[in-house]
PDB file of C-alpha atoms in Angstrom:
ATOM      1  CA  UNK A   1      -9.403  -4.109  34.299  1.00 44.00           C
ATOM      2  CA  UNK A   2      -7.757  -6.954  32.233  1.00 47.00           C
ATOM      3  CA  UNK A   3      -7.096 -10.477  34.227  1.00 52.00           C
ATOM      4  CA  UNK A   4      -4.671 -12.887  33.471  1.00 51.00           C
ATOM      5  CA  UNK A   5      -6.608 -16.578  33.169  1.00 55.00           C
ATOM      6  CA  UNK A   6      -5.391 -19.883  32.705  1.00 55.00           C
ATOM      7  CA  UNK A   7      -6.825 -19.203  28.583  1.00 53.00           C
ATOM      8  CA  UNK A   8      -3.679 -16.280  28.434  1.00 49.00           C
ATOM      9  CA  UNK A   9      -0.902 -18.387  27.847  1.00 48.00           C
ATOM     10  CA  UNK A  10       1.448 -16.473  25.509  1.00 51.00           C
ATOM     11  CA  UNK A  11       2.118 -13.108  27.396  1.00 51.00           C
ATOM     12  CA  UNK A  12       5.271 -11.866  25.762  1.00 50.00           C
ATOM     13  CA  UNK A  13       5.170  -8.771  27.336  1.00 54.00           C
ATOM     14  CA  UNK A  14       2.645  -9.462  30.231  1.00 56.00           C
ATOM     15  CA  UNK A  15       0.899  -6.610  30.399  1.00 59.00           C
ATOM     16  CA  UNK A  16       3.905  -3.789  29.196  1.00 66.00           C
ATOM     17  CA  UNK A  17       2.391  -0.275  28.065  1.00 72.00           C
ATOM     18  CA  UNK A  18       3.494   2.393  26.373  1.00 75.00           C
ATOM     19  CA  UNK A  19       2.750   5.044  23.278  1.00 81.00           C
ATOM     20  CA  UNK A  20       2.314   4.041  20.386  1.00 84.00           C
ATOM     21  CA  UNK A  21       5.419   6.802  19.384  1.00 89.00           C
ATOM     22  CA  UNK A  22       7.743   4.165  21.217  1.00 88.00           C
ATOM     23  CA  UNK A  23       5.885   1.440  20.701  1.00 87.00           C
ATOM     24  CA  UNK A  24       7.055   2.264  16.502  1.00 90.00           C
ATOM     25  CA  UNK A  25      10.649   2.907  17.861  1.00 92.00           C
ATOM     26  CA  UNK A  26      10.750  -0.427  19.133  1.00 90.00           C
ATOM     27  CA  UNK A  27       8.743  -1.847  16.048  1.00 92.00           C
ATOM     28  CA  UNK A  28      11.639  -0.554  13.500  1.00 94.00           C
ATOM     29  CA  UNK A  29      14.518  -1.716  16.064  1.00 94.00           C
ATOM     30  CA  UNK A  30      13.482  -4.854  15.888  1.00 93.00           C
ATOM     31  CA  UNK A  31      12.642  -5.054  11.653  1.00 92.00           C
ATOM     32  CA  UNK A  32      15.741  -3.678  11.054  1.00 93.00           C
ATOM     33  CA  UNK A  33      17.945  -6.145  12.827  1.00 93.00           C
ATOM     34  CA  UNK A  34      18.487  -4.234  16.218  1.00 94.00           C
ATOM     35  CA  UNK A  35      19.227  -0.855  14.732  1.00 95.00           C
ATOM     36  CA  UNK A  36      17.670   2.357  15.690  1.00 94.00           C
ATOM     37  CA  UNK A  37      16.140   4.910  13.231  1.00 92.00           C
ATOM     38  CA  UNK A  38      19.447   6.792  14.308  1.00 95.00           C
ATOM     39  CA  UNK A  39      21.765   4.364  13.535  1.00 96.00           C
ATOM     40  CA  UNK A  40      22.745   3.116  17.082  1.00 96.00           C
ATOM     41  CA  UNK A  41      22.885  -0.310  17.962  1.00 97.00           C
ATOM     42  CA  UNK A  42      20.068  -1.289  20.700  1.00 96.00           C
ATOM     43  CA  UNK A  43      20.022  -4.959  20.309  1.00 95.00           C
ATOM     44  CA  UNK A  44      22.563  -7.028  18.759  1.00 95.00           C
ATOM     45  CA  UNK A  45      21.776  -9.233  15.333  1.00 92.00           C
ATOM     46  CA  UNK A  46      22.304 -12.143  17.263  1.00 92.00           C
ATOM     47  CA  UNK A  47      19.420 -11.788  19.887  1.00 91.00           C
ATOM     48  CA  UNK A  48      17.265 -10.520  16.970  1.00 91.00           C
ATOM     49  CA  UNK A  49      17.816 -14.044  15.305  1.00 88.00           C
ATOM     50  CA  UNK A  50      17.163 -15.772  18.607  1.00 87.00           C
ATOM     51  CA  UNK A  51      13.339 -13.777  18.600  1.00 86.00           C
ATOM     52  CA  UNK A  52      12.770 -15.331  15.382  1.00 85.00           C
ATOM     53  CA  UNK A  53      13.588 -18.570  15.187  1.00 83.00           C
ATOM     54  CA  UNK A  54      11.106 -21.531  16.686  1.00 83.00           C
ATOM     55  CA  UNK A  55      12.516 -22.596  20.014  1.00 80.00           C
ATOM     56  CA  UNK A  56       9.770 -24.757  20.701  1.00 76.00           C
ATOM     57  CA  UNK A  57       9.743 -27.807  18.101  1.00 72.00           C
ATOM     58  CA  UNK A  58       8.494 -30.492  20.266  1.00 62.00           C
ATOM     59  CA  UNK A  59       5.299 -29.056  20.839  1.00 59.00           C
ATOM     60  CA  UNK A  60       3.307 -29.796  18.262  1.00 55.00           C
ATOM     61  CA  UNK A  61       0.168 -27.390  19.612  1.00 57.00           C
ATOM     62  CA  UNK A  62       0.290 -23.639  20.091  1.00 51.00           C
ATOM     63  CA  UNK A  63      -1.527 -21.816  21.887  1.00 47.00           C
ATOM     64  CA  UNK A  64      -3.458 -19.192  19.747  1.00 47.00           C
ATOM     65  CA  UNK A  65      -1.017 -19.455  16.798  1.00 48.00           C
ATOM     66  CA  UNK A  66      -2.339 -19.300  13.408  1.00 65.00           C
ATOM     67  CA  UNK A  67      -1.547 -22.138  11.103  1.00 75.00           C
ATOM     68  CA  UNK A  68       1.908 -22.112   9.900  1.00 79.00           C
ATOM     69  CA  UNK A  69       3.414 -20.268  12.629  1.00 82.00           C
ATOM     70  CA  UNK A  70       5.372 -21.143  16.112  1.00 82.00           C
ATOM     71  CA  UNK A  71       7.157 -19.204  19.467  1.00 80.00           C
ATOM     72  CA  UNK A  72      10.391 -17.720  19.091  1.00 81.00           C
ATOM     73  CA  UNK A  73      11.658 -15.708  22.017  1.00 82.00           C
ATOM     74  CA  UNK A  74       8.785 -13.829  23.010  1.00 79.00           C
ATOM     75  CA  UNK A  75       7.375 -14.079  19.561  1.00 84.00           C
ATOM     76  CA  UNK A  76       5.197 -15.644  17.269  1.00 83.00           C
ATOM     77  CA  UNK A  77       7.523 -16.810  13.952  1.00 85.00           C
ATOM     78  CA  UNK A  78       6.190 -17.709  10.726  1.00 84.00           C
ATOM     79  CA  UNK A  79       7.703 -21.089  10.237  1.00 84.00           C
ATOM     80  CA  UNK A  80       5.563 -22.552   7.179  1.00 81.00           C
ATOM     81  CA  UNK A  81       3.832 -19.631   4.994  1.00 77.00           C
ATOM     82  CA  UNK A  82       1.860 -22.246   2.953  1.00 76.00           C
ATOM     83  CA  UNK A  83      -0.031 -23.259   6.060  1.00 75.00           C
ATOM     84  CA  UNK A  84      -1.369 -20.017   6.644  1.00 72.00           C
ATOM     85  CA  UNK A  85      -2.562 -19.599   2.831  1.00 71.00           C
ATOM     86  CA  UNK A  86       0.057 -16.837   2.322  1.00 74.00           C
ATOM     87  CA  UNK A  87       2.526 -15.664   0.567  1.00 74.00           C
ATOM     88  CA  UNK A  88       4.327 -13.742   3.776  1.00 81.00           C
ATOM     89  CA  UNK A  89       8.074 -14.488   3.978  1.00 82.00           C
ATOM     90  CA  UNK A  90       9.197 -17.506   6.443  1.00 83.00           C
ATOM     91  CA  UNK A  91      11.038 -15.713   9.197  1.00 85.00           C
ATOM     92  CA  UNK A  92       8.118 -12.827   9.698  1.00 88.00           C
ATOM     93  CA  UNK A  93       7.667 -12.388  13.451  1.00 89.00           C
ATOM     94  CA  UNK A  94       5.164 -10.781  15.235  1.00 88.00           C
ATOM     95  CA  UNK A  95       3.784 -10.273  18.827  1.00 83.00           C
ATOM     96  CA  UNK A  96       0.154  -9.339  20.010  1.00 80.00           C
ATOM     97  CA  UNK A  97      -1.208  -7.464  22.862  1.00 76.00           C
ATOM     98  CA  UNK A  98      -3.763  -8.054  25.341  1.00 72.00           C
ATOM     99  CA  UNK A  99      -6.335  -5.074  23.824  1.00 75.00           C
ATOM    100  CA  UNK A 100      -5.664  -6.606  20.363  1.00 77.00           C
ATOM    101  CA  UNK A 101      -2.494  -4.728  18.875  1.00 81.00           C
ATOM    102  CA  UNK A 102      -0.112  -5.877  16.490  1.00 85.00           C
ATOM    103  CA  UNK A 103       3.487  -5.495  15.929  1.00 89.00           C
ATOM    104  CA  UNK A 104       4.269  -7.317  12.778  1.00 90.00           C
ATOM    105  CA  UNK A 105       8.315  -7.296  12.034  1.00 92.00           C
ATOM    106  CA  UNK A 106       9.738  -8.598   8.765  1.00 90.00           C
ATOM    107  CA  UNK A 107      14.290  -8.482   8.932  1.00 89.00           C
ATOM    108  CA  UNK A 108      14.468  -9.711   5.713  1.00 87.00           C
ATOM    109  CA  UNK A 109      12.986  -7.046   3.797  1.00 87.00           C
ATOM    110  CA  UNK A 110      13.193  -4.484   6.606  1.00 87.00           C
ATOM    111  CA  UNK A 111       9.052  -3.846   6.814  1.00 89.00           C
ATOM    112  CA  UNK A 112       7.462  -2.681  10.089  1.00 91.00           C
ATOM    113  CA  UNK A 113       3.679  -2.877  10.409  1.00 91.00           C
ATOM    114  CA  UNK A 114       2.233  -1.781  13.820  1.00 91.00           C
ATOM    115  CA  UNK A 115      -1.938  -1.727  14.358  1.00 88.00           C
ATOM    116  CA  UNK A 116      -3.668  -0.838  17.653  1.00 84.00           C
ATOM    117  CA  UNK A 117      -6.625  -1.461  18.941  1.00 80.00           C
ATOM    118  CA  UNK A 118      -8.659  -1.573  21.859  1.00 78.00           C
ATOM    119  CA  UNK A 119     -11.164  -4.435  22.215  1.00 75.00           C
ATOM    120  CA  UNK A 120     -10.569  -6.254  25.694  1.00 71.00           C
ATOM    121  CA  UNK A 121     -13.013  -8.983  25.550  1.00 67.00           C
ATOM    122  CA  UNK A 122     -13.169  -9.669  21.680  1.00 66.00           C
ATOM    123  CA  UNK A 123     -11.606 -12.484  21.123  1.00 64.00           C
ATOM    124  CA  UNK A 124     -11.945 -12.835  17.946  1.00 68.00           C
ATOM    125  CA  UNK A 125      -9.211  -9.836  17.174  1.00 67.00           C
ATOM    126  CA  UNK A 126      -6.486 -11.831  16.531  1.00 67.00           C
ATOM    127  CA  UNK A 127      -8.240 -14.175  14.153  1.00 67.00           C
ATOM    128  CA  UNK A 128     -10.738 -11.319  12.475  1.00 72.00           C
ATOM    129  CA  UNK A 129      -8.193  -8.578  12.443  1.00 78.00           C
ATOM    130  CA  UNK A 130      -4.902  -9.535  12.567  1.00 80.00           C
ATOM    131  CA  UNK A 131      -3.678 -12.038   9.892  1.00 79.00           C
ATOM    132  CA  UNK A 132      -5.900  -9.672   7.176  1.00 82.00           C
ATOM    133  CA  UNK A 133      -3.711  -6.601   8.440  1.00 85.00           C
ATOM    134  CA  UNK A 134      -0.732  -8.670   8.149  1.00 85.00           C
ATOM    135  CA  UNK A 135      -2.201  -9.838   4.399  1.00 83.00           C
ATOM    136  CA  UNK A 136      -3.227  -6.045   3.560  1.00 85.00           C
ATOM    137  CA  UNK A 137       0.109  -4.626   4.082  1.00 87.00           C
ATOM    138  CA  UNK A 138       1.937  -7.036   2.678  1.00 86.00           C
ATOM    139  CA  UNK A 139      -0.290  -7.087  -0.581  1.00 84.00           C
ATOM    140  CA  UNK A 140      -0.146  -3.403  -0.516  1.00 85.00           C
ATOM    141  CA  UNK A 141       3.826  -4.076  -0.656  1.00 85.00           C
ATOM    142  CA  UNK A 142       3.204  -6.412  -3.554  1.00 82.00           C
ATOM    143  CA  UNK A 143       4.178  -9.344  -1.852  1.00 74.00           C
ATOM    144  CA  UNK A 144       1.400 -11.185  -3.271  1.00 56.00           C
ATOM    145  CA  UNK A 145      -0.273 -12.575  -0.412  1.00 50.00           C
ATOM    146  CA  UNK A 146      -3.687 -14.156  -0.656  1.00 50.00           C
ATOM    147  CA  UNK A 147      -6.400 -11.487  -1.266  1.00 47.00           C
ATOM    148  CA  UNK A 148      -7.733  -9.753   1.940  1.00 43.00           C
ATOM    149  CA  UNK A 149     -11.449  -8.344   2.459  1.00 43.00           C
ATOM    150  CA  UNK A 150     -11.386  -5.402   4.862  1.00 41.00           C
ATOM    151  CA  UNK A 151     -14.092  -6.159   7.510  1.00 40.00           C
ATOM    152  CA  UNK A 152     -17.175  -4.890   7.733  1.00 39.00           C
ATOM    153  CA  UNK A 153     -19.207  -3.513  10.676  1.00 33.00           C
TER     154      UNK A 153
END
């Protein structure tokens, strides 16, 4: 059973669930600017930009946010890609999950990249999985990030 602590500080969803069939639904609405794979319009462009811009310039420390990156609206925005050593396109946003997933949404060049896993208790996810993902896919999109080494068990 996962417990909130005073450590879990950026809970965008705070604990939501679902499959990971939605979960992608979701993913795409949000990459492609609040449109559905079927056209409709879930979320309007506006509340999209809102997610993705940082909202929180006076604080000059984040909690658990790489280098380079602040909180939008329930999201963590890339706000400075040479911090973070990459080459990943200022405006990316992206939220995590409590068992380590990653939903990784790009508006500008309309790229979805969702990863699950399960690791309560590993830390170490976000910093050992996450940001190579992120680097993988877009390298594999020949974005030119900084090379990533898969990870080795």
């Amino acid at each position: 059973k996962y417990r909130f602590n005073s450590d879990y500080t950026t809970s965008g969803g705070a604990g939501m669930m679902s499959c990971m069939d939605d979960y992608c639904k979701f993913a795409y609405v949000l990459s492609n600017k609040g449109v559905s794979l079927d056209g409709k319009r879930l979320l309007s462009e506006e509340s999209i930009d809102k997610m993705r811009v940082n909202h929180m310039k006076d604080i000059t420390k984040y909690p658990r946010a790489a280098q380079g990156y602040a909180y939008g609206f329930g999201f963590r925005v890339l706000v400075n890609n040479s911090a973070c050593e990459s080459n990943v396109p200022v405006g990316e946003f992206e939220c995590t999950g409590a068992a380590g997933s990653l939903g990784l949404f790009n508006t500008m060049d309309n790229i979805t990249v969702v990863f699950i896993e399960h690791c309560i208790g590993f830390p170490n996810a976000y910093a050992e999985h996450h940001f190579k993902v992120r680097d993988l896919a877009y390298q594999g999109l020949g974005f030119g990030t900084k090379e990533a080494k898969l990870i080795e068990y």
